[in-house]
XYZ file of C-alpha atoms in Angstrom:
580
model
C -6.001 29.066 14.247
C -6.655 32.088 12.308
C -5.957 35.865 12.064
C -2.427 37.823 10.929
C -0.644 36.107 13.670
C -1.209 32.457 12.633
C 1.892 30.562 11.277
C 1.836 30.223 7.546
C 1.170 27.012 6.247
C 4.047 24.423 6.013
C 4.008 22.707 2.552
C 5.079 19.292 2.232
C 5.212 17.105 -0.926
C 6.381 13.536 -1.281
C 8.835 12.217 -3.610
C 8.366 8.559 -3.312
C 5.774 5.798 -2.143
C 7.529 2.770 -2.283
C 11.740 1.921 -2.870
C 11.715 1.954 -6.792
C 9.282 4.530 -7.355
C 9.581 7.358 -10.181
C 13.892 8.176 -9.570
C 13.544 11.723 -10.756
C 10.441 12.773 -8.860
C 12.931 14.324 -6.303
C 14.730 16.585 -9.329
C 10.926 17.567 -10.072
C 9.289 18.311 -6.999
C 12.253 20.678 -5.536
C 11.926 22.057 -9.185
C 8.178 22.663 -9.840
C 7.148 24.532 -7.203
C 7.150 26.326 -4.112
C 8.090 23.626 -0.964
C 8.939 23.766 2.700
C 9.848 20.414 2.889
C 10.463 17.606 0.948
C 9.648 14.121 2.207
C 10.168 10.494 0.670
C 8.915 7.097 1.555
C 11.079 3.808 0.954
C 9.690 1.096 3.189
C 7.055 -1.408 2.751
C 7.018 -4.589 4.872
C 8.093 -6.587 1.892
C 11.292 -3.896 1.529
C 12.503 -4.586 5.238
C 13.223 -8.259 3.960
C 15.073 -6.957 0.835
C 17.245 -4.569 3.044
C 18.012 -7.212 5.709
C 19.060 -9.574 2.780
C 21.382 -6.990 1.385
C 22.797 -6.177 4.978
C 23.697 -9.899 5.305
C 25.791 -9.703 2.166
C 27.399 -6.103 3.319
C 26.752 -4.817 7.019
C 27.597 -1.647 5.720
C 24.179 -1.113 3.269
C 20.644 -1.872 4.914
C 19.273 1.037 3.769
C 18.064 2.561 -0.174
C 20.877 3.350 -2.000
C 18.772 5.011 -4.396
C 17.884 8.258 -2.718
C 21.657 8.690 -2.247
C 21.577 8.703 -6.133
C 18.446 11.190 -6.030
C 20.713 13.439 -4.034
C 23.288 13.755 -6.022
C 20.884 16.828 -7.592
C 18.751 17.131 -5.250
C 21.186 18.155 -2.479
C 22.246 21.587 -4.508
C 18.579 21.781 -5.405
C 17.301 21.386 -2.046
C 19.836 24.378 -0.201
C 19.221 26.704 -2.725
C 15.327 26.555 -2.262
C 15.596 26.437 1.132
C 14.033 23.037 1.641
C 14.186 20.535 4.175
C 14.416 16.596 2.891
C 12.987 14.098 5.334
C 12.996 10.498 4.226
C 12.962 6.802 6.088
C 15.497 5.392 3.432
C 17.897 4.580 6.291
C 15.810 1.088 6.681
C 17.967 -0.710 8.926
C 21.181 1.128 8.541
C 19.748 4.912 9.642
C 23.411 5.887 10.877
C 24.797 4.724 7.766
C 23.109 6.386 5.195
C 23.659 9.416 7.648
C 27.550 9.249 7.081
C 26.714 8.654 3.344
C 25.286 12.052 2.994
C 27.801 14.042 4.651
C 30.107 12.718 2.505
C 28.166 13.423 -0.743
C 27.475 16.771 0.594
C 30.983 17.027 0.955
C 32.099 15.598 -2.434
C 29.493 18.091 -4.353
C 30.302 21.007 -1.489
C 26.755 21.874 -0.944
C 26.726 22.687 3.382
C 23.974 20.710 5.100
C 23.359 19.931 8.756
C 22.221 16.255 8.589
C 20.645 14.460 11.090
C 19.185 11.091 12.146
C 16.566 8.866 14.291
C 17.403 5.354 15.555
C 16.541 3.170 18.004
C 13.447 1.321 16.212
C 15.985 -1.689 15.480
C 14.907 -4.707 18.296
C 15.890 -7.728 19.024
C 15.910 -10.204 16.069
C 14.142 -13.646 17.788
C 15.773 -16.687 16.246
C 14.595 -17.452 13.113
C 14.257 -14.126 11.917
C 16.278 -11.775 10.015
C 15.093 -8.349 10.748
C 12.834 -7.034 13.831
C 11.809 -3.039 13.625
C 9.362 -1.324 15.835
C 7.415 1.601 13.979
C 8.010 5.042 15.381
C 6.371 8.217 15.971
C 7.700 11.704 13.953
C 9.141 13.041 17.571
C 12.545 12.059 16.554
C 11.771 13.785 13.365
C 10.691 16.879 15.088
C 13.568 16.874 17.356
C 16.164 16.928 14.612
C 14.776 19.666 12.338
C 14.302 21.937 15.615
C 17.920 21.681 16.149
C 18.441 22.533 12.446
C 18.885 19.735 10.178
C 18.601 20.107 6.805
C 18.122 16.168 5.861
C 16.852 13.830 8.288
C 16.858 10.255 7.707
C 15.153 7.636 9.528
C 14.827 3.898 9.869
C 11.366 2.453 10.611
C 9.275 4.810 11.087
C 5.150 5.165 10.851
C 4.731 6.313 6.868
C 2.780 9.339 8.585
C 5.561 10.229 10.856
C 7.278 11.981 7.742
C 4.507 14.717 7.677
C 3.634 14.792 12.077
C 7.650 14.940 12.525
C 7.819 18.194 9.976
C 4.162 19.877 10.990
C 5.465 19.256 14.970
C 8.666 21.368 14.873
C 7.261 23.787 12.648
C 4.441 24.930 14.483
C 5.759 23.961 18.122
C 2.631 20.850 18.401
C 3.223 19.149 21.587
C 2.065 15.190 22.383
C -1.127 16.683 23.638
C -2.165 18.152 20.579
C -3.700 15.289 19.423
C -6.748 16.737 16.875
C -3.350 18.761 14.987
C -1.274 15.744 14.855
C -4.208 13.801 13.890
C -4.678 15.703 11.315
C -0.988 15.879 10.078
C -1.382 11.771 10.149
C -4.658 12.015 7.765
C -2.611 14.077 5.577
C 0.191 11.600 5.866
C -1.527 9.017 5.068
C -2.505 10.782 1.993
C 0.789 11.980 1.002
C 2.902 8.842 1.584
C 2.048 6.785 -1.448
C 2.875 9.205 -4.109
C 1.218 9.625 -6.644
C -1.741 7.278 -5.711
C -3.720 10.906 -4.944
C -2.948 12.371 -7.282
C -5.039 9.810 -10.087
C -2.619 6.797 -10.164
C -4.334 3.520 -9.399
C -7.703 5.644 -9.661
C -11.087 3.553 -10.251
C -12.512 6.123 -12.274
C -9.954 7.024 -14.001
C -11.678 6.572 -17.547
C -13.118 10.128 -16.828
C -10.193 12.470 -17.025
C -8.185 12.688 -20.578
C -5.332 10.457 -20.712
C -3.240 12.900 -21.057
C -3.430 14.422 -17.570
C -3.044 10.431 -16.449
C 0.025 9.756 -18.423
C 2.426 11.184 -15.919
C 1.020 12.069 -12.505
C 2.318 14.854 -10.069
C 3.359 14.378 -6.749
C 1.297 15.221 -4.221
C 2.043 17.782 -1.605
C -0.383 18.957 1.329
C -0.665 22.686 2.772
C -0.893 21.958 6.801
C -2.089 24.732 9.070
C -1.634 25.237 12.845
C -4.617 23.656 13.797
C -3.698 20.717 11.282
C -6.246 20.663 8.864
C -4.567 20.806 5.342
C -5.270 20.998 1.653
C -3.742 18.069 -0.773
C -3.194 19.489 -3.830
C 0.304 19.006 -6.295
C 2.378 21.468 -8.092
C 0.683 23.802 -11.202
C 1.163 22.010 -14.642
C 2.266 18.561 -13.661
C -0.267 16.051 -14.762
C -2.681 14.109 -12.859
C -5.982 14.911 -10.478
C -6.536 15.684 -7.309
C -10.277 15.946 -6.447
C -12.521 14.654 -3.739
C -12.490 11.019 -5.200
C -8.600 10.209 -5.478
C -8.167 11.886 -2.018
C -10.899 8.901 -0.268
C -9.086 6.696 -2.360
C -6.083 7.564 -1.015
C -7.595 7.752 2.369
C -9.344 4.231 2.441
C -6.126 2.644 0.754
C -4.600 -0.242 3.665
C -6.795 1.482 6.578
C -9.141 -0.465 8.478
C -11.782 0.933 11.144
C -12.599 4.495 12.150
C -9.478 4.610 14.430
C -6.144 4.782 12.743
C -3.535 4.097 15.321
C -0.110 5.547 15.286
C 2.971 6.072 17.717
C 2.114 9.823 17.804
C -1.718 9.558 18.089
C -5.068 8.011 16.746
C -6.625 9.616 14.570
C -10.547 9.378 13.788
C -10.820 8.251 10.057
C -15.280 8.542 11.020
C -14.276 12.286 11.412
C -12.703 13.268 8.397
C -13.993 16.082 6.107
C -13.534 16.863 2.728
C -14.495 19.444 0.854
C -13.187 20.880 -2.857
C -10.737 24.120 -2.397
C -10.591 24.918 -6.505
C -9.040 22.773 -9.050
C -6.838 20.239 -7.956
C -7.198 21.432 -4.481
C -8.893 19.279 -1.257
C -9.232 20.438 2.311
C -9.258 17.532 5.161
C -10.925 19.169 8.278
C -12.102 18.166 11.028
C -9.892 15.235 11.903
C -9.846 14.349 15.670
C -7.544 12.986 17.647
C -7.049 10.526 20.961
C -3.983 9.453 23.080
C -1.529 6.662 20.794
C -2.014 2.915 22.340
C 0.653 2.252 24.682
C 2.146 -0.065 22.540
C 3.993 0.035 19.677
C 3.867 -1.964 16.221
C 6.696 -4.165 15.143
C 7.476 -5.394 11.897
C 9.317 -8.892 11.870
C 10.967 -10.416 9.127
C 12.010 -14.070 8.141
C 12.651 -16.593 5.432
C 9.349 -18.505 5.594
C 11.062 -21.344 3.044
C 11.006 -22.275 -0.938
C 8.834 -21.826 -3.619
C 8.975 -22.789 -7.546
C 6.189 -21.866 -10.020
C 5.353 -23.424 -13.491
C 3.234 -21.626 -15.692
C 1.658 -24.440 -18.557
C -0.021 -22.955 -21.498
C -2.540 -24.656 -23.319
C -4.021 -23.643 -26.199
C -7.704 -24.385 -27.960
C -9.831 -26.775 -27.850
C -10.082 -29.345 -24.489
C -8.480 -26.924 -22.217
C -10.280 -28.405 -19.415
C -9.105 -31.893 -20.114
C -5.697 -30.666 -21.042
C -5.464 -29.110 -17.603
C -5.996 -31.989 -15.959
C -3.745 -34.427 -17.888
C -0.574 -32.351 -17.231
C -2.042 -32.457 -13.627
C -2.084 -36.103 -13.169
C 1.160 -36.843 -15.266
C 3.127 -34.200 -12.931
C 1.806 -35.633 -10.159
C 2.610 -39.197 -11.780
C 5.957 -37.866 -12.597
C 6.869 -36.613 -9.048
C 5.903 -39.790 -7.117
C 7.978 -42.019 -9.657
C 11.348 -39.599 -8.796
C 11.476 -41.174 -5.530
C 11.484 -37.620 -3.542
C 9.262 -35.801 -1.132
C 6.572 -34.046 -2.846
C 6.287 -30.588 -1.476
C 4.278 -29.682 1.144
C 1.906 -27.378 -0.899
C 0.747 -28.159 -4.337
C -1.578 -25.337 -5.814
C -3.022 -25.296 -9.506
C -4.831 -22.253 -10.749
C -6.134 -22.550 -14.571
C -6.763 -18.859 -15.614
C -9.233 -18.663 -18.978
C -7.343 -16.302 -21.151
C -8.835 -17.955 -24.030
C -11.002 -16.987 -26.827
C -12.856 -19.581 -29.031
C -12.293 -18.886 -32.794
C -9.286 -16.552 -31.969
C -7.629 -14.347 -34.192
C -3.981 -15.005 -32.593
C -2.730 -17.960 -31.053
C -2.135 -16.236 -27.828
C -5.968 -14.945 -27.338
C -5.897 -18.749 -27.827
C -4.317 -19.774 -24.785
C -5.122 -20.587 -21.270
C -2.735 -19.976 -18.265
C -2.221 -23.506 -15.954
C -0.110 -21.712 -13.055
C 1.553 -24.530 -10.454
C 3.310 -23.309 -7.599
C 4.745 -25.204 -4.887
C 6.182 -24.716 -1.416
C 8.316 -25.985 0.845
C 10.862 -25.458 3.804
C 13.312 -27.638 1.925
C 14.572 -26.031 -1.408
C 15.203 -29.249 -2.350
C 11.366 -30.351 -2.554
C 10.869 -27.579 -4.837
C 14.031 -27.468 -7.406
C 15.039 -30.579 -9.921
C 12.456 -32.718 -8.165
C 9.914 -29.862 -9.467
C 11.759 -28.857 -12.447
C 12.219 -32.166 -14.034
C 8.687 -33.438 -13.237
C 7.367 -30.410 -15.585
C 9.764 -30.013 -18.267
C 10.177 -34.363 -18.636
C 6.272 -33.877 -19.863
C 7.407 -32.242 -22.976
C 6.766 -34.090 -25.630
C 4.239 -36.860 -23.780
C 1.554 -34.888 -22.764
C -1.278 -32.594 -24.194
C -1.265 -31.543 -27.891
C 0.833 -27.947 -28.068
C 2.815 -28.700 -24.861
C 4.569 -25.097 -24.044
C 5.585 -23.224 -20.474
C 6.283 -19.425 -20.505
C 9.362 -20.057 -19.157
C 11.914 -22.917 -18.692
C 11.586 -24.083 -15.235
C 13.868 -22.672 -12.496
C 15.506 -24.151 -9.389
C 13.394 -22.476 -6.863
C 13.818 -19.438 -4.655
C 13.207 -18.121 -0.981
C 10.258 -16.748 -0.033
C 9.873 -14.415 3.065
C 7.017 -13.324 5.790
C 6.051 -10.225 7.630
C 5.098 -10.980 10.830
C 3.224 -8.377 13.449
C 3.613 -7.798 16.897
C 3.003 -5.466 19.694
C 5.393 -4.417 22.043
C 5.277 -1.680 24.910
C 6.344 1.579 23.870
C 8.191 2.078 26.906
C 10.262 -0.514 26.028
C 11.443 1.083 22.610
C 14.451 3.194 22.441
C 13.660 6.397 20.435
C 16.917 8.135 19.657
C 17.354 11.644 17.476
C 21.017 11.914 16.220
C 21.411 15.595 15.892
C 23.753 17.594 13.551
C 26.230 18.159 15.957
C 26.257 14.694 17.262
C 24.647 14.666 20.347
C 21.733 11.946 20.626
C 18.648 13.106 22.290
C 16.202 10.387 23.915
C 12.387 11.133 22.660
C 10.802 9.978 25.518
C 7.258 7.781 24.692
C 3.754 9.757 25.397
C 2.911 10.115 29.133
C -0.898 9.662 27.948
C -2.060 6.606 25.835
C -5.562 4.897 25.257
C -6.436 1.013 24.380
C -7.937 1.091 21.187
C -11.738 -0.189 21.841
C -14.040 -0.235 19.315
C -16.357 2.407 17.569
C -19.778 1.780 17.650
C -20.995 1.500 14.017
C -22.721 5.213 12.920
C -26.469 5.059 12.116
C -26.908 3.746 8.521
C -28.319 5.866 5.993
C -32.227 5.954 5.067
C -32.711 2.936 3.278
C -32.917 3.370 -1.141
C -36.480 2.763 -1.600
C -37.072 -0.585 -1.867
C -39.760 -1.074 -4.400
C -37.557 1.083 -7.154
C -36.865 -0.795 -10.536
C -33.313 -2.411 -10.453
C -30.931 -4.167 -13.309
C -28.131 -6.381 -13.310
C -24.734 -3.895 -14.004
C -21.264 -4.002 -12.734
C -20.498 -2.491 -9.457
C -17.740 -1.089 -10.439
C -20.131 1.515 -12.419
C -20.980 3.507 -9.530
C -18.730 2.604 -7.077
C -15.120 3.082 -7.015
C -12.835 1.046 -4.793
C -8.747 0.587 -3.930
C -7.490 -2.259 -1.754
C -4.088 -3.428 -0.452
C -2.352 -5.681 2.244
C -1.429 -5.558 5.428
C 0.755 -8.342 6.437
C -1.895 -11.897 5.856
C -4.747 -9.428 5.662
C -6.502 -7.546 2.923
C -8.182 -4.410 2.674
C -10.667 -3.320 0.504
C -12.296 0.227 0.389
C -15.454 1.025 -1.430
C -17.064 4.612 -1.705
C -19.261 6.196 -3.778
C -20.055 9.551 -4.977
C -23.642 11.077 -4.041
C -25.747 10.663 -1.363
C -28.095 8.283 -3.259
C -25.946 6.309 -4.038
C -24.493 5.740 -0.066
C -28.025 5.010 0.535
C -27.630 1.885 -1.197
C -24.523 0.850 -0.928
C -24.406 1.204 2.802
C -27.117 -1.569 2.880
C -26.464 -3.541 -0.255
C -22.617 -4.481 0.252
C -22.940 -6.079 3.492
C -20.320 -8.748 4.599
C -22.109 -11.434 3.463
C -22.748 -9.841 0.006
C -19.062 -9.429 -0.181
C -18.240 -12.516 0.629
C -20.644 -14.249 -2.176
C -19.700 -11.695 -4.921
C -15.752 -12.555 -3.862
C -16.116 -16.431 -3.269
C -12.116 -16.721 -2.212
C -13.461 -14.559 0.719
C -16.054 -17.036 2.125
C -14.497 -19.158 3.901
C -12.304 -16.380 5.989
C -13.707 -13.665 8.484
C -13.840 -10.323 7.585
C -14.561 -7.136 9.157
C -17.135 -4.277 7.830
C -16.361 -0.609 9.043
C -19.102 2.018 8.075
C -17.409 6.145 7.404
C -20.353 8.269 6.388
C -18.106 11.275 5.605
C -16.759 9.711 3.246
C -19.423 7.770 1.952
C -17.161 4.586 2.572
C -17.180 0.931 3.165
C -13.778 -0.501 4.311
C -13.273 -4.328 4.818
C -10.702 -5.898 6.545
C -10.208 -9.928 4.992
C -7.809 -11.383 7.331
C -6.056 -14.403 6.086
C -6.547 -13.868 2.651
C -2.774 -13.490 1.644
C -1.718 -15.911 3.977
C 1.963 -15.259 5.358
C 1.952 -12.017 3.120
C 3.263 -10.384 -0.048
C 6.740 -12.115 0.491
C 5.597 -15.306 0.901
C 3.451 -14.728 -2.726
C 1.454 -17.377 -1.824
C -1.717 -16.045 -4.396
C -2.197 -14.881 -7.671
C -2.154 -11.275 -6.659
C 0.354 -11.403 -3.271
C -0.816 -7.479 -2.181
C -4.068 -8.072 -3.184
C -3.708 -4.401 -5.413
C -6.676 -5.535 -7.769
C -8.832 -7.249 -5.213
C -11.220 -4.319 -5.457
C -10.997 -3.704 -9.102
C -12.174 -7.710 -8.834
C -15.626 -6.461 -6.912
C -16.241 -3.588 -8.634
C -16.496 -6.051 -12.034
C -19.283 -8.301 -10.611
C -22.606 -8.136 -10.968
C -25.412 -7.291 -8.769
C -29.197 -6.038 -9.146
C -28.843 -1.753 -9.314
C -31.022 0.565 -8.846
C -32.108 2.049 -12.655
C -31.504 5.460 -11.103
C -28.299 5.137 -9.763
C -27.344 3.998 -13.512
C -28.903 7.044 -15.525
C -26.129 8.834 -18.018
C -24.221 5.964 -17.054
C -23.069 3.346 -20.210
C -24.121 0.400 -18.531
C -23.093 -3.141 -19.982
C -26.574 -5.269 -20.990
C -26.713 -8.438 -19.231
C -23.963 -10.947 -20.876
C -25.550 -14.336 -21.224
């Protein structure tokens, strides 16, 4: 929509990406600029455990106590710019943290209509502790139309925060699917803080460190027919360019189709394009009808886990490693018990020969074990290691004096008919409004893959380099799944990569990958390779069952190896020589 009578944009920033993020970003973002509305994001799958803990130890809490804290400012801050706070802190308590505000609005005597959504709480099976379905931003809508000035949700789509806000302002309807698809893009962008605005950034040994030391938060200008630009308020620090947008963009996605409550949006038709400095439009983004079914998010205690971490330091470190092995294995069988059901020793090579310090010295021997009974992983474990003391390889040390074990949770997935979900908006004045499900929905099916690029000449001149030099990559979890996104810069460039990085490639330049089936999606307009490696984190980041449980670094991991480059791709570039 364009002309003198189209609605002027709505600007939204976010104030938070995960529960714990940056506690005065609120203060600074109703502070540093102008802002329609204000939104914050508190749940990850791993925080719906945490919550359903702290409910079990007070039914009165389930939901993140610290943006009550945020709002002790930000309330006063908030009316007097006129801005609207939307955030999904109410976790599993949505009604709760409701009350809670009223009365801290009352007790600092700033006048706000506050309103909330509920109804994504289900069922809990046996066994589990918490059960949430993920909803669409109609609730959200609902409650700002009938004038709320804070609306707080419980499980809710991350996206939702930005379709719920762009809906009610300019009057979107479920059949507007390429606007709310591209309110979900910019969602998606938003919803992770300062992730787009150079945190977490592959390249980020470009920019001065000085504009890196303290990111902005990111806020996006939508317009009626819900294309936006991502940009951040003037003079905070940070970068927003075409690169930390697809970062953004890639970051725990999978295939062309994004699938949400509200609708589906076509990742394959995204456009972006630089608006000035700091400044990226998203165009282009369309939209089809939501699945008829809805995600839900269950929680449970999967059992115990205990961890060890040996160092060893010098010479041998090999043998050393396995000694300790065999005597804690020794050690466990002779204390009579059941050892536990998973045993897994990871020897990390932090060591340097001839070091200058004794702890670029020292290897990492990492045990941790698992088990449904928290006896088979506390004394039993505990004394096996620490009873090795002084019997067992020369400069016998642990990083930390062995503990008595602790739960570990697991995110589980599931579909369940939308119809079947009760989607209720709490208004200001009380009355609770039923958001009805969308009357139109599609199955997801799958894309065909876009036409590859021209193949890179074949016969060109190529050396062994990093990948990492001309590709930049961000990767995360979803539930036992990784992602991992990989774009690059320049048309050339695509016209290798496209080809190069297969799934096979992947899976011999990340050998924990080989073994598991994974998933290659192809987005030309962003010059993009996203892989989906299901399995790889096993029961998820709760469960911490790897090294890295969200698998944050698992691209920075393939963009260090090495593979044959094109010499033209890697002009002006300081490329590494060839380490023997």
């Amino acid at each position: 929509m364009s002309g003198p009578s189209a609605p002027a944009p709505l600007r939204i920033g976010n104030a938070s990406g995960f529960y714990g993020d940056r506690f005065d970003a609120l203060r600074d973002m109703l502070t540093g600029g102008p802002l329609d509305v204000l939104t914050g994001d508190y749940l990850a799958e791993l925080t719906m455990l945490i919550l359903g803990r702290s409910r079990l130890k007070d039914p009165q809490k389930g939901y993140a106590t610290t943006f009550l804290r945020q709002l002790e400012e930000g309330l006063g801050l908030a009316h007097e710019r006129g801005v609207k706070i939307v955030a999904n802190a109410g976790g599993l308590n949505p009604a709760g943290l409701a009350d809670s505000v009223r009365q801290l609005a009352e007790k600092v005597g700033v006048p706000v209509a506050v309103a909330h959504v509920e109804g994504d709480s289900l069922p809990v099976p046996d066994g589990f502790l918490t059960a949430n379905a993920y909803l669409g931003g109609s609730g959200i809508a609902a409650c700002l139309r009938a004038g709320a000035d804070v609306v707080v949700t419980g499980r809710v789509t991350d996206a939702a925060l930005v379709t719920g806000p762009a809906a009610a302002h300019f009057g979107w309807g479920p059949d507007d699917l390429d606007a709310l698809a591209g309110a979900v893009v910019a969602g998606h962008v938003l919803e992770c803080g300062t992730q787009a605005t150079g945190g977490n950034y592959a390249f980020f040994g470009e920019h001065d460190p000085a504009r890196l030391r303290r990111p902005g938060f990111p806020l996006a200008e939508i317009h009626a027919d819900g294309s936006s630009v991502i940009t951040k308020h003037d003079g905070t620090g940070g970068v927003v360019d075409l690169s930390t947008v697809t970062a953004q963009l890639l970051y725990e996605t999978g295939g062309s189709r994004y699938a949400g409550p509200d609708v589906t949006a076509r990742l394959d038709t995204v456009r972006l394009t630089p608006d000035g400095p700091d400044r990226v439009r998203i165009d282009g983004v369309r939209g089809e009808a939501p699945p008829p079914t809805l995600k839900a998010g269950l929680t449970r205690l999967g059992g115990w886990r205990n961890e060890v971490v040996f160092v060893l330091t010098g010479l041998d470190i090999e043998a050393k490693a396995l000694l300790v092995q065999d005597q804690f294995a020794d050690a466990l069988e002779r204390g009579g018990g059941r050892p536990p059901a998973e045993v897994r020793w990871e020897l990390s090579r932090t060591d340097h020969a001839d070091a200058d310090t004794e702890e670029r010295a020292s290897a990492l021997l990492r045990l941790v074990v698992r088990d449904q009974d928290a006896d088979a992983v506390g004394r039993a474990v505990s004394s096996a290691a620490i009873e090795l003391a002084l019997g067992s390889y020369p400069g016998f040390h642990v990083t930390a004096p062995p503990g008595k074990g602790a739960p570990y949770g697991v995110f589980e997935a599931r579909p369940v008919p939308a119809a079947d979900v009760e989607h209720i908006a709490v208004l200001p004045d009380g009355t609770r409004r039923a958001i009805e499900p969308p009357t139109q929905t599609q199955e997801l099916v799958d894309v065909q893959e876009p036409p590859l690029p021209d193949p890179y000449p074949s016969a060109t001149p190529t050396r062994p380099a990093p990948l990492g030099l001309i590709a930049g990559a961000r990767s995360g979890d979803k539930g036992g799944d990784a992602n991992v996104g990989v774009w690059v810069r320049d048309d050339d460039a695509w016209r290798w990569l496209a080809r190069e990085l297969t799934v096979e490639r992947l899976q011999e330049l990340l050998p924990e990958t080989a073994d598991l089936t994974v998933v290659r999606h192809v987005l030309p307009n962003l010059r993009a390779l996203n892989f989906t490696v299901h399995g790889l984190l096993g029961e998820g980041v709760a469960a911490q069952a790897r090294f890295d449980p969200q698998a944050k670094a698992l691209g920075e991991w393939l963009r260090s190896r090495w593979l044959p480059i094109p010499v033209a791709l890697l002009e002006g570039i300081d490329a590494p020589e060839v380490t023997a």
